[in-house]
Short mmCIF file of C-alpha atoms and ligand atoms in Angstrom, two decimals:
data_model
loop_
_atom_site.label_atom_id
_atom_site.label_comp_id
_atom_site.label_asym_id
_atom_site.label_seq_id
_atom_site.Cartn_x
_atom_site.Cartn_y
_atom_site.Cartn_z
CA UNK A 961 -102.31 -101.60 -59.92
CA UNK A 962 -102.49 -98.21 -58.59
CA UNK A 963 -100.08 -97.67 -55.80
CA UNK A 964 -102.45 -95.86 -53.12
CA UNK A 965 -104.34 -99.93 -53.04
CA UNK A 966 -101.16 -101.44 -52.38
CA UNK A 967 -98.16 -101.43 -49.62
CA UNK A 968 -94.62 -101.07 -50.87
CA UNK A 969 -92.42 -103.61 -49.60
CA UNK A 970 -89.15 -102.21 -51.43
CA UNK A 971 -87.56 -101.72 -55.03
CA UNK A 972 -84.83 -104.69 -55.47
CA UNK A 973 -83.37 -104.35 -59.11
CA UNK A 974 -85.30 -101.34 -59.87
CA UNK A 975 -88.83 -102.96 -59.64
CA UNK A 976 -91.92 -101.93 -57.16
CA UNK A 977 -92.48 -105.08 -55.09
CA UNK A 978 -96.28 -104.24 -53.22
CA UNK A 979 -98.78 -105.73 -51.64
CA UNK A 980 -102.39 -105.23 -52.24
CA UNK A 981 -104.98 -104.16 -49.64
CA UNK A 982 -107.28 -107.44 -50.81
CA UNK A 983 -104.00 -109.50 -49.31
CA UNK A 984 -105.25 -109.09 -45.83
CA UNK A 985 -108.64 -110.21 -46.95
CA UNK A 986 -106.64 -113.62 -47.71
CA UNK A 987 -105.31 -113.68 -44.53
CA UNK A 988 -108.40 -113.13 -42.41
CA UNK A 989 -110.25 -115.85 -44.59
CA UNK A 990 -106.99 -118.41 -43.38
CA UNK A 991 -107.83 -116.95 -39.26
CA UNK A 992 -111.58 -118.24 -39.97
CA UNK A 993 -110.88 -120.96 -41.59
CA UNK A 994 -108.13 -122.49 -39.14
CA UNK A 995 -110.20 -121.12 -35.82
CA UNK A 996 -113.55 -122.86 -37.22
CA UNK A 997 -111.53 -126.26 -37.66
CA UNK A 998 -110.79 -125.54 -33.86
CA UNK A 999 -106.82 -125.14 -34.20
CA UNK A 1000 -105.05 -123.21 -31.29
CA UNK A 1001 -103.36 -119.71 -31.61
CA UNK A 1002 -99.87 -121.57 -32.28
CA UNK A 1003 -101.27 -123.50 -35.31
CA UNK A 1004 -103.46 -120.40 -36.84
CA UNK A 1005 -99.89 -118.67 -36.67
CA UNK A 1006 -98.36 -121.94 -38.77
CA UNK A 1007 -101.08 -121.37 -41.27
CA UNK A 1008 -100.30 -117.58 -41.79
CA UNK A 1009 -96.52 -118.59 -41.76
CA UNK A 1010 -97.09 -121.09 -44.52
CA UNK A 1011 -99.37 -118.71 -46.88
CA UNK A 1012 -96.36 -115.92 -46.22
CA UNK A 1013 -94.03 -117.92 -47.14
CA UNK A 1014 -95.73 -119.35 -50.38
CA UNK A 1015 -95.96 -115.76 -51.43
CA UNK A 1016 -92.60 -114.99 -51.39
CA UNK A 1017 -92.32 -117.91 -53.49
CA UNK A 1018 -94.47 -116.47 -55.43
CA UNK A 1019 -93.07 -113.71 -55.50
CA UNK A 1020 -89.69 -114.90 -56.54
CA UNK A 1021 -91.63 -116.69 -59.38
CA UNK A 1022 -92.69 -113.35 -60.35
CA UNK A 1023 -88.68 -111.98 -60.42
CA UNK A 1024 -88.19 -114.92 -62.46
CA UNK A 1025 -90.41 -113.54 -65.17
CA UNK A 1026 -88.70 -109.65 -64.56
CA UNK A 1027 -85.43 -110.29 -64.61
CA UNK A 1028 -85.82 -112.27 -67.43
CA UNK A 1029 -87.50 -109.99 -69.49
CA UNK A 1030 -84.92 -107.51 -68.51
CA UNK A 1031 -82.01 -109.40 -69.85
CA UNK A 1032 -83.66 -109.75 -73.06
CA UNK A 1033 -84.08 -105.97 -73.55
CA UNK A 1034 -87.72 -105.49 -71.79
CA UNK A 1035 -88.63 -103.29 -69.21
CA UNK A 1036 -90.53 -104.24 -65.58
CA UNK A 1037 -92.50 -101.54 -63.69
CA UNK A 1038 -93.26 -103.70 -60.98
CA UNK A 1039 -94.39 -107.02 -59.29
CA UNK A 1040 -97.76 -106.42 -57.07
CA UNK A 1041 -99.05 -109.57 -54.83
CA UNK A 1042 -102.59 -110.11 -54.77
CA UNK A 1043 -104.53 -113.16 -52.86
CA UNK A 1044 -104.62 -115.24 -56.15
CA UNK A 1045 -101.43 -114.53 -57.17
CA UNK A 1046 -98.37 -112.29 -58.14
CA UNK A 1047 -99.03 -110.05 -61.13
CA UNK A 1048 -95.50 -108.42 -62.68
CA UNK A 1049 -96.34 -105.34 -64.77
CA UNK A 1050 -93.66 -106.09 -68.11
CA UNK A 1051 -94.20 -103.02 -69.56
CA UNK A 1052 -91.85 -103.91 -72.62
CA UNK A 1053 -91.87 -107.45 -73.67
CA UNK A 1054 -89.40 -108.95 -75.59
CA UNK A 1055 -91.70 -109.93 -79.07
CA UNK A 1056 -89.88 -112.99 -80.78
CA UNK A 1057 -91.52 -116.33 -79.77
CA UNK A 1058 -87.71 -117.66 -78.61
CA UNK A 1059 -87.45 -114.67 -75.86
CA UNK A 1060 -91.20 -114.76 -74.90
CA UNK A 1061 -90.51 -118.73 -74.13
CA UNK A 1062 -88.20 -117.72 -71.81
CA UNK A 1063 -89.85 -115.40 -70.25
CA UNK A 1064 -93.09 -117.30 -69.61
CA UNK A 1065 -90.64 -120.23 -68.63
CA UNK A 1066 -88.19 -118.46 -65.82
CA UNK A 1067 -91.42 -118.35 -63.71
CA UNK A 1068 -92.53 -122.07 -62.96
CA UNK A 1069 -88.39 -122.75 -63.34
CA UNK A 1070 -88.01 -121.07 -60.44
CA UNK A 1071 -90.66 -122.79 -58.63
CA UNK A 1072 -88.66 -126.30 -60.22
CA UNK A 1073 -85.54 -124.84 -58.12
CA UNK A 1074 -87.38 -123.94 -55.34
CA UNK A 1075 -88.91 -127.72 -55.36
CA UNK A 1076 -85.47 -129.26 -55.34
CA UNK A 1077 -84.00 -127.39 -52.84
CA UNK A 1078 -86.32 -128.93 -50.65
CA UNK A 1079 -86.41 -131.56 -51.67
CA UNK A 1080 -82.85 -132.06 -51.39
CA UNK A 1081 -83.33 -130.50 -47.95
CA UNK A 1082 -85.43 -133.20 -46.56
CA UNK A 1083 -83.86 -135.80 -48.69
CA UNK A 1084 -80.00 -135.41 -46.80
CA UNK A 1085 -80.47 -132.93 -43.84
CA UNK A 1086 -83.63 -133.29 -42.41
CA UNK A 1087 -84.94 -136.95 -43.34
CA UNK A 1088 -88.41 -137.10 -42.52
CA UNK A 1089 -91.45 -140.24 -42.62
CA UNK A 1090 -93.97 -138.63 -45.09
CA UNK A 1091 -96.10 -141.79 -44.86
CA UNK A 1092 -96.46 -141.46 -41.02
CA UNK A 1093 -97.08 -137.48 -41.29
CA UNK A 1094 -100.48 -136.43 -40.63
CA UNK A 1095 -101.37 -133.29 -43.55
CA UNK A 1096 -104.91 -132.32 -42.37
CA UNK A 1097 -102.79 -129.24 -40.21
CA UNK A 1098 -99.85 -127.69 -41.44
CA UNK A 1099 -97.13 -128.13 -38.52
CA UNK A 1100 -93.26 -127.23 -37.97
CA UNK A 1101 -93.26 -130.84 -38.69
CA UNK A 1102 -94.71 -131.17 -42.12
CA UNK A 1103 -94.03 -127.45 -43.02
CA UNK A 1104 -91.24 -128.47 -46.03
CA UNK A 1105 -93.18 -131.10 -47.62
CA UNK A 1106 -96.59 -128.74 -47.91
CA UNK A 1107 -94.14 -125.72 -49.26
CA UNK A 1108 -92.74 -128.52 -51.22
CA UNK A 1109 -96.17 -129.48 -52.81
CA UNK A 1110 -97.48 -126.33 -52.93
CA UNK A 1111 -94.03 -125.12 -55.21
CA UNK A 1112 -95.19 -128.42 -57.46
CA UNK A 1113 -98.57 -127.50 -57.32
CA UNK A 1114 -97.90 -123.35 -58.53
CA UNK A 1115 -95.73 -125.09 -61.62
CA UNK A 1116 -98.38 -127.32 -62.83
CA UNK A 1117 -101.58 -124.54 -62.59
CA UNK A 1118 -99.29 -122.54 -64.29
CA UNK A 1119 -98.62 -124.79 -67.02
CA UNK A 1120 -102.37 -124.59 -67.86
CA UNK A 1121 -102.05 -123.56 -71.25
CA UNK A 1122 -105.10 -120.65 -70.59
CA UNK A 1123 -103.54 -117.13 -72.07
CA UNK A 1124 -102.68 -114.92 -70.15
CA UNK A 1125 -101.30 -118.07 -67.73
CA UNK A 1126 -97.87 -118.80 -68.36
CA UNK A 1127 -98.78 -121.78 -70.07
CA UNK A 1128 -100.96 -119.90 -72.33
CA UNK A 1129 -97.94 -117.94 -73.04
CA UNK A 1130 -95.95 -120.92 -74.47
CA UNK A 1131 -98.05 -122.33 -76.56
CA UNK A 1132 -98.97 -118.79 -78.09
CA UNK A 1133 -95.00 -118.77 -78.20
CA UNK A 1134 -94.92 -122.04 -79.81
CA UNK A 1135 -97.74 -120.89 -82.46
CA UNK A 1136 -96.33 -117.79 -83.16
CA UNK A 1137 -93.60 -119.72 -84.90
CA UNK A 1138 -95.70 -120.97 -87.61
CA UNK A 1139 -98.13 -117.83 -87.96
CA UNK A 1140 -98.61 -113.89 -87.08
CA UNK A 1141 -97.96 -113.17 -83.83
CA UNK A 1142 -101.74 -111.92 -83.89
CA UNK A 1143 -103.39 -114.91 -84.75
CA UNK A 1144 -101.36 -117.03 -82.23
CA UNK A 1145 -102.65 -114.25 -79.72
CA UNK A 1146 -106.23 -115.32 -80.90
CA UNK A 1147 -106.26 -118.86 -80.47
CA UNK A 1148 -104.24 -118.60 -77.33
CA UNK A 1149 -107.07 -116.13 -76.03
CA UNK A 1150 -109.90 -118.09 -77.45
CA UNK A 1151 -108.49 -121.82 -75.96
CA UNK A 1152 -107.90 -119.51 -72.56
CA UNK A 1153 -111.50 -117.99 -72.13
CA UNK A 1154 -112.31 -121.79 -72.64
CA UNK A 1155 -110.32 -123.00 -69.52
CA UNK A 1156 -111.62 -119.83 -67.48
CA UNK A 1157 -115.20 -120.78 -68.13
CA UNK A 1158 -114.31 -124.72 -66.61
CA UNK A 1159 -112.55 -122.61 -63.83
CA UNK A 1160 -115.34 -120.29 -63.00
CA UNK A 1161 -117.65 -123.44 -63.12
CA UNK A 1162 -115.52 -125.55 -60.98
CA UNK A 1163 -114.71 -122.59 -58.59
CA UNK A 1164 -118.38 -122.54 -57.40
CA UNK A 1165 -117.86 -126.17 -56.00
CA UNK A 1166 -113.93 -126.39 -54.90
CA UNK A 1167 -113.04 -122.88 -54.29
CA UNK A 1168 -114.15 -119.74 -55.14
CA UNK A 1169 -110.65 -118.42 -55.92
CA UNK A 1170 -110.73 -120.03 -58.95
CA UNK A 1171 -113.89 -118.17 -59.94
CA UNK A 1172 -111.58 -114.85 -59.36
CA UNK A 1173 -108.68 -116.32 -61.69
CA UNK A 1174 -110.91 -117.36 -64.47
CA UNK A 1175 -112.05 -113.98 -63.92
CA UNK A 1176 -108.79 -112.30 -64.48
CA UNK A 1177 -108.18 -114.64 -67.57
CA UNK A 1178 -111.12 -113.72 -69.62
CA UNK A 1179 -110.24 -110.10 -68.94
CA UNK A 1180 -106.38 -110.20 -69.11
CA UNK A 1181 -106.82 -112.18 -72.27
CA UNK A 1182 -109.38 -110.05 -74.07
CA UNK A 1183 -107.34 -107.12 -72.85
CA UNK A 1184 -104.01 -108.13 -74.29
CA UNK A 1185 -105.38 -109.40 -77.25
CA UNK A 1186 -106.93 -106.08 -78.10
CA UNK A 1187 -103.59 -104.31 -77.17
CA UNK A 1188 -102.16 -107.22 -80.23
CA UNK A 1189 -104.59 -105.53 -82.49
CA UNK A 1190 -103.66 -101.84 -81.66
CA UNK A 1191 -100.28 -102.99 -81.99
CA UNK A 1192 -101.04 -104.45 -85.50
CA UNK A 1193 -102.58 -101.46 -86.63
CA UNK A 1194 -101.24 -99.26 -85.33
CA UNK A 1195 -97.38 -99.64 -86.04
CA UNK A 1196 -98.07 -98.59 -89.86
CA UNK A 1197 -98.81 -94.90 -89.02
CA UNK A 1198 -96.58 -92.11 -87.78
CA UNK A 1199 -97.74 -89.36 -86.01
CA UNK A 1200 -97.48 -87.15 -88.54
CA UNK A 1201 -100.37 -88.99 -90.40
CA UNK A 1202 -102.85 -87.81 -87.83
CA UNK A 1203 -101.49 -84.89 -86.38
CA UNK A 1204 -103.92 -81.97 -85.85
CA UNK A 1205 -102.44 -78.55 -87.33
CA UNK A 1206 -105.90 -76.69 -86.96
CA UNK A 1207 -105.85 -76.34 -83.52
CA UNK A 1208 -107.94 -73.88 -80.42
CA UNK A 1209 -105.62 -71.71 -78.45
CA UNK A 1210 -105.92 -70.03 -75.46
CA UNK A 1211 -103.02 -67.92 -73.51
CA UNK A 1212 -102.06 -68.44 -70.19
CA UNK A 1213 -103.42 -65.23 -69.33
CA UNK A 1214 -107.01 -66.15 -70.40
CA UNK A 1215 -109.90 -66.97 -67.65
CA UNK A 1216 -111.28 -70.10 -66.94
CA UNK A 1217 -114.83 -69.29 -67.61
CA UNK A 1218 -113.48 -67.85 -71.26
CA UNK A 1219 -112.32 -71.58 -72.09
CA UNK A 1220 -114.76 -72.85 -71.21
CA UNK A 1221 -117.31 -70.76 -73.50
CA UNK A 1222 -114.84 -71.49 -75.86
CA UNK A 1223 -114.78 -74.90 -75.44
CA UNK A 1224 -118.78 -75.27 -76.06
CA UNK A 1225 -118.51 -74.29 -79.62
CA UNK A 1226 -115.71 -76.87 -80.46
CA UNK A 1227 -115.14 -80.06 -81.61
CA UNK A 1228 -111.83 -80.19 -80.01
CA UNK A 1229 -111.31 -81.95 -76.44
CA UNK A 1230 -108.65 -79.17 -75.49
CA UNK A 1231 -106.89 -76.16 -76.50
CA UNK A 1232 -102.84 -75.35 -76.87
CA UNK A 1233 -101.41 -72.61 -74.71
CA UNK A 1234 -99.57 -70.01 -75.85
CA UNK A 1235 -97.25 -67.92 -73.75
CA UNK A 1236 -96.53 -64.48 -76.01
CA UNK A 1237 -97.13 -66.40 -78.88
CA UNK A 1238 -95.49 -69.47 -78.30
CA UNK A 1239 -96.59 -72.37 -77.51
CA UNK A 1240 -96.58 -73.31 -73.35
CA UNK A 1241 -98.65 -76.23 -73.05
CA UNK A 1242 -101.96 -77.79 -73.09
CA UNK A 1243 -105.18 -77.59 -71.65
CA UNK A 1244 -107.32 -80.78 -71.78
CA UNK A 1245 -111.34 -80.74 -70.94
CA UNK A 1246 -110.15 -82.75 -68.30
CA UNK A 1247 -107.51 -80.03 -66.78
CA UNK A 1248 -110.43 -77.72 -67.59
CA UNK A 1249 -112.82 -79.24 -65.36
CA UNK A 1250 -110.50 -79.51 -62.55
CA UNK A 1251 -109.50 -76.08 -62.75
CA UNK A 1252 -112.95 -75.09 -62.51
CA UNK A 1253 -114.03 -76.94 -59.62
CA UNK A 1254 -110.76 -75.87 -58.42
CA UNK A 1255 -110.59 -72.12 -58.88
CA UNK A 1256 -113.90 -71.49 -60.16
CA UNK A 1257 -114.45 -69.37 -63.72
CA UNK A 1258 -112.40 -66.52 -62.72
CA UNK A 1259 -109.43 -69.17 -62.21
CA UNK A 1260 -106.68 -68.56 -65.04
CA UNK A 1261 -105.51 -70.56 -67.56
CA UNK A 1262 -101.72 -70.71 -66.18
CA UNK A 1263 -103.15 -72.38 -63.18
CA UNK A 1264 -104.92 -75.58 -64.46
CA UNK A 1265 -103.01 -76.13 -67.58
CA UNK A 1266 -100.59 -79.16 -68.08
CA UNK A 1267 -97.06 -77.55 -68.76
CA UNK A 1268 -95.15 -80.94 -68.75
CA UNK A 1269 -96.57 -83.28 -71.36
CA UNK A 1270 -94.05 -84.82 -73.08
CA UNK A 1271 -93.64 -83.43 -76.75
CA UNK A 1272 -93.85 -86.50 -79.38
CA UNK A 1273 -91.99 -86.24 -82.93
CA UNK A 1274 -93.96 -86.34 -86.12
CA UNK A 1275 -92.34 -89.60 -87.24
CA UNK A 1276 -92.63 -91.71 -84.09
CA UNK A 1277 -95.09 -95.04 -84.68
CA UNK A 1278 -98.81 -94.19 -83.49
CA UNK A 1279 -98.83 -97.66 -81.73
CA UNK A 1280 -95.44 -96.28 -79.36
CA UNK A 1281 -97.30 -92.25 -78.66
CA UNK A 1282 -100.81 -94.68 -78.15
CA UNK A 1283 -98.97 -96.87 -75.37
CA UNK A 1284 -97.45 -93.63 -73.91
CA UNK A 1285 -100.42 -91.90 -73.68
CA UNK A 1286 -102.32 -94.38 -72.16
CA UNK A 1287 -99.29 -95.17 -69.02
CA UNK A 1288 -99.30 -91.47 -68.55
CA UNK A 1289 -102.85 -90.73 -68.85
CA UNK A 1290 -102.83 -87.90 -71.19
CA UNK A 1291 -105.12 -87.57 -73.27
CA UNK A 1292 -103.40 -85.17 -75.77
CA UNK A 1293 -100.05 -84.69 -76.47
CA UNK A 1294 -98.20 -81.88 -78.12
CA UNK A 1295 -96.41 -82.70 -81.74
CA UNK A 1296 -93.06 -80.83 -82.07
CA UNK A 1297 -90.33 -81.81 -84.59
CA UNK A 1298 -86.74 -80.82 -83.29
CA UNK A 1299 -88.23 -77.96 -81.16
CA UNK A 1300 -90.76 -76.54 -83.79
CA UNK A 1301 -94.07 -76.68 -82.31
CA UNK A 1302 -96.10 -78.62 -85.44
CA UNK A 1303 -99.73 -79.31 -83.87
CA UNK A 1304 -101.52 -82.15 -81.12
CA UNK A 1305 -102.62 -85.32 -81.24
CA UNK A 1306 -105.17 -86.63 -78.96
CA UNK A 1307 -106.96 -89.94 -77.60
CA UNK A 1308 -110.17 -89.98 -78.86
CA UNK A 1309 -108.92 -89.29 -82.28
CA UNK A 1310 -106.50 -91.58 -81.96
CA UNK A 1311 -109.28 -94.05 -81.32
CA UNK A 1312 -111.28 -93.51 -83.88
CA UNK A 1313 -108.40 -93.46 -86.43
CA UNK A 1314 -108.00 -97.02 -85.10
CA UNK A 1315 -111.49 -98.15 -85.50
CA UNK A 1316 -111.83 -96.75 -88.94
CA UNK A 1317 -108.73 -98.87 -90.16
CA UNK A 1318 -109.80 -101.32 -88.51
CA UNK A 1319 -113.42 -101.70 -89.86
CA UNK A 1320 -110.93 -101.31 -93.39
CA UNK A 1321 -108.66 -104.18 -92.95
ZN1 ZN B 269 -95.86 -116.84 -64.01
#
């Protein structure tokens, strides 16, 4: 989730905690709701309470996933809050089925511990008469035993086994134990997109949220299950397999308006620069275009071209340069073997490399 659509709240244990725009959308739906049923300022503030504070459960749901992943050697970008949900952004998952059954675990666990601590709050501090409590408002009064439900309530829609849920995530755990981690992914996605179709369906008559979340589930799924099949695929090539030797240069030096003549009677999507001869850095059609509408044809070269892109070594996996590329957003990368500049590599080749082997396998 791009930051610029979210708030930051803060960066406990090194992850992005943020809250998106769509958030407040939740909250004036709760003001309409509550004011329509006729409930006083005091009570629409109970109601706002209550949803806040169910989102920092969910939220610490969310760091239940995180940290666990950490601890098992992944990496967590961050943990963004939006009305149906919290969404963590793992960026390295552990792969064996024993450490992604944690992971997909530590969530609704924490929402277990979250249960009993209330529950062991109203059972010896703060004794209370649930059969004489009235539930159609949420009060001071009742406040526990709602957050108390509502904790239950997050463990057991989680449990749903509908990939990418975290109870999708188990079973294609518990699969992947008995077959490729790919073909658990597949019948995890394809039991999911089942559930998110009886969500969608039932959303239109008990609450449109649901609609959203089956939504998300039939994208998410299809979305990680294609990542699976990069992943797959991918992992048996090195760089050097595809790298691009025959490459367009351009110096720094050169106009604008000269690349892009040049560029009209290529195949390739960019050009290296050269500095003197060596090699500087890269000009994409995309930098190209910028610089354009930026400084117009007479613009140079050394003003719109990307000097930074991370250099990739011939023998790295193509599925580990793919996943770069596409969290950085470059869409070629320079190929350089212990400082020797060798050649680029970029997206759409990439993609079509993957298509062809996969039409092959
Ligand atoms: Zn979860």
């Amino acid at each position: 989730m791009k930051s610029r659509f979210s708030l930051n709240l803060g960066k406990p244990f090194g992850i992005r905690v943020s809250i998106h725009w769509t958030f407040s959308l939740l909250i004036a739906w709760i003001v309409f709701i509550t004011v329509r049923q006729g409930l006083g300022t005091v009570q629409v503030l109970m109601h706002i309470l209550f949803v806040l504070t169910l989102f920092v459960c969910v939220v610490l749901h969310e760091f239940g996933h995180s940290l666990t992943a950490i601890r098992l050697g992944g990496k967590v970008k961050s943990i963004t809050l939006l009305p149906i949900g919290g969404m963590a952004n793992i960026t390295e998952m552990p792969e064996n089925p024993k450490d992604e059954f944690m992971v997909s675990a530590a969530g609704p666990l924490v929402n277990v511990a979250i249960a009993v601590i209330l529950w062991l709050y109203l059972a010896f501090l703060h004794p209370v008469d649930v059969e004489a409590m009235g539930f159609e408002a949420i009060t001071a009064g009742n406040f526990p035993v709602m957050l108390l439900a509502a904790n239950l309530f997050i463990v057991a829609f989680n449990l749903i086994p509908a990939f990418p849920m975290d109870g999708g995530r188990l079973f294609r755990s518990a699969l992947s134990i008995h077959m490729s981690r790919l073909k658990a992914t597949r019948i995890a996605k394809d039991i999911g997109q089942v559930f998110a179709i009886i969500f969608i369906f039932a959303g239109f008559f008990i609450n449109p949220f649901l609609v959203i979340i089956g939504l998300f589930i039939i994208l998410g799924a299809r979305g990680e299950y294609e990542m699976m099949k990069y992943r797959h695929i991918l992992n048996n090539y090195t760089v050097g397999d595809i790298v691009k030797t025959d490459y367009e240069e351009l110096d720094r030096d050169d106009s604008l308006g000269e690349a892009a003549e040049k560029l009209a009677h290529i195949s390739d999507r960019g050009f290296v620069v050269t500095s003197g001869g060596e090699y500087a850095g890269i000009l994409t059609k995309n930098d190209l275009i910028k610089g354009l509408s930026t400084y117009g044809k007479d613009g140079m070269v050394r003003d719109a071209f990307s000097e930074n892109i991370e250099k990739v070594a011939p023998d790295a996996t193509l599925f580990d340069v793919f996943k770069k590329m596409q969290m950085n957003r470059y869409d070629m990368v320079p190929v350089s073997d212990n400082e020797k500049f060798i050649g680029i590599l970029d997206m759409e080749s990439l993609n079509e490399f993957f298509l062809l082997q996969k039409a092959m396998s």
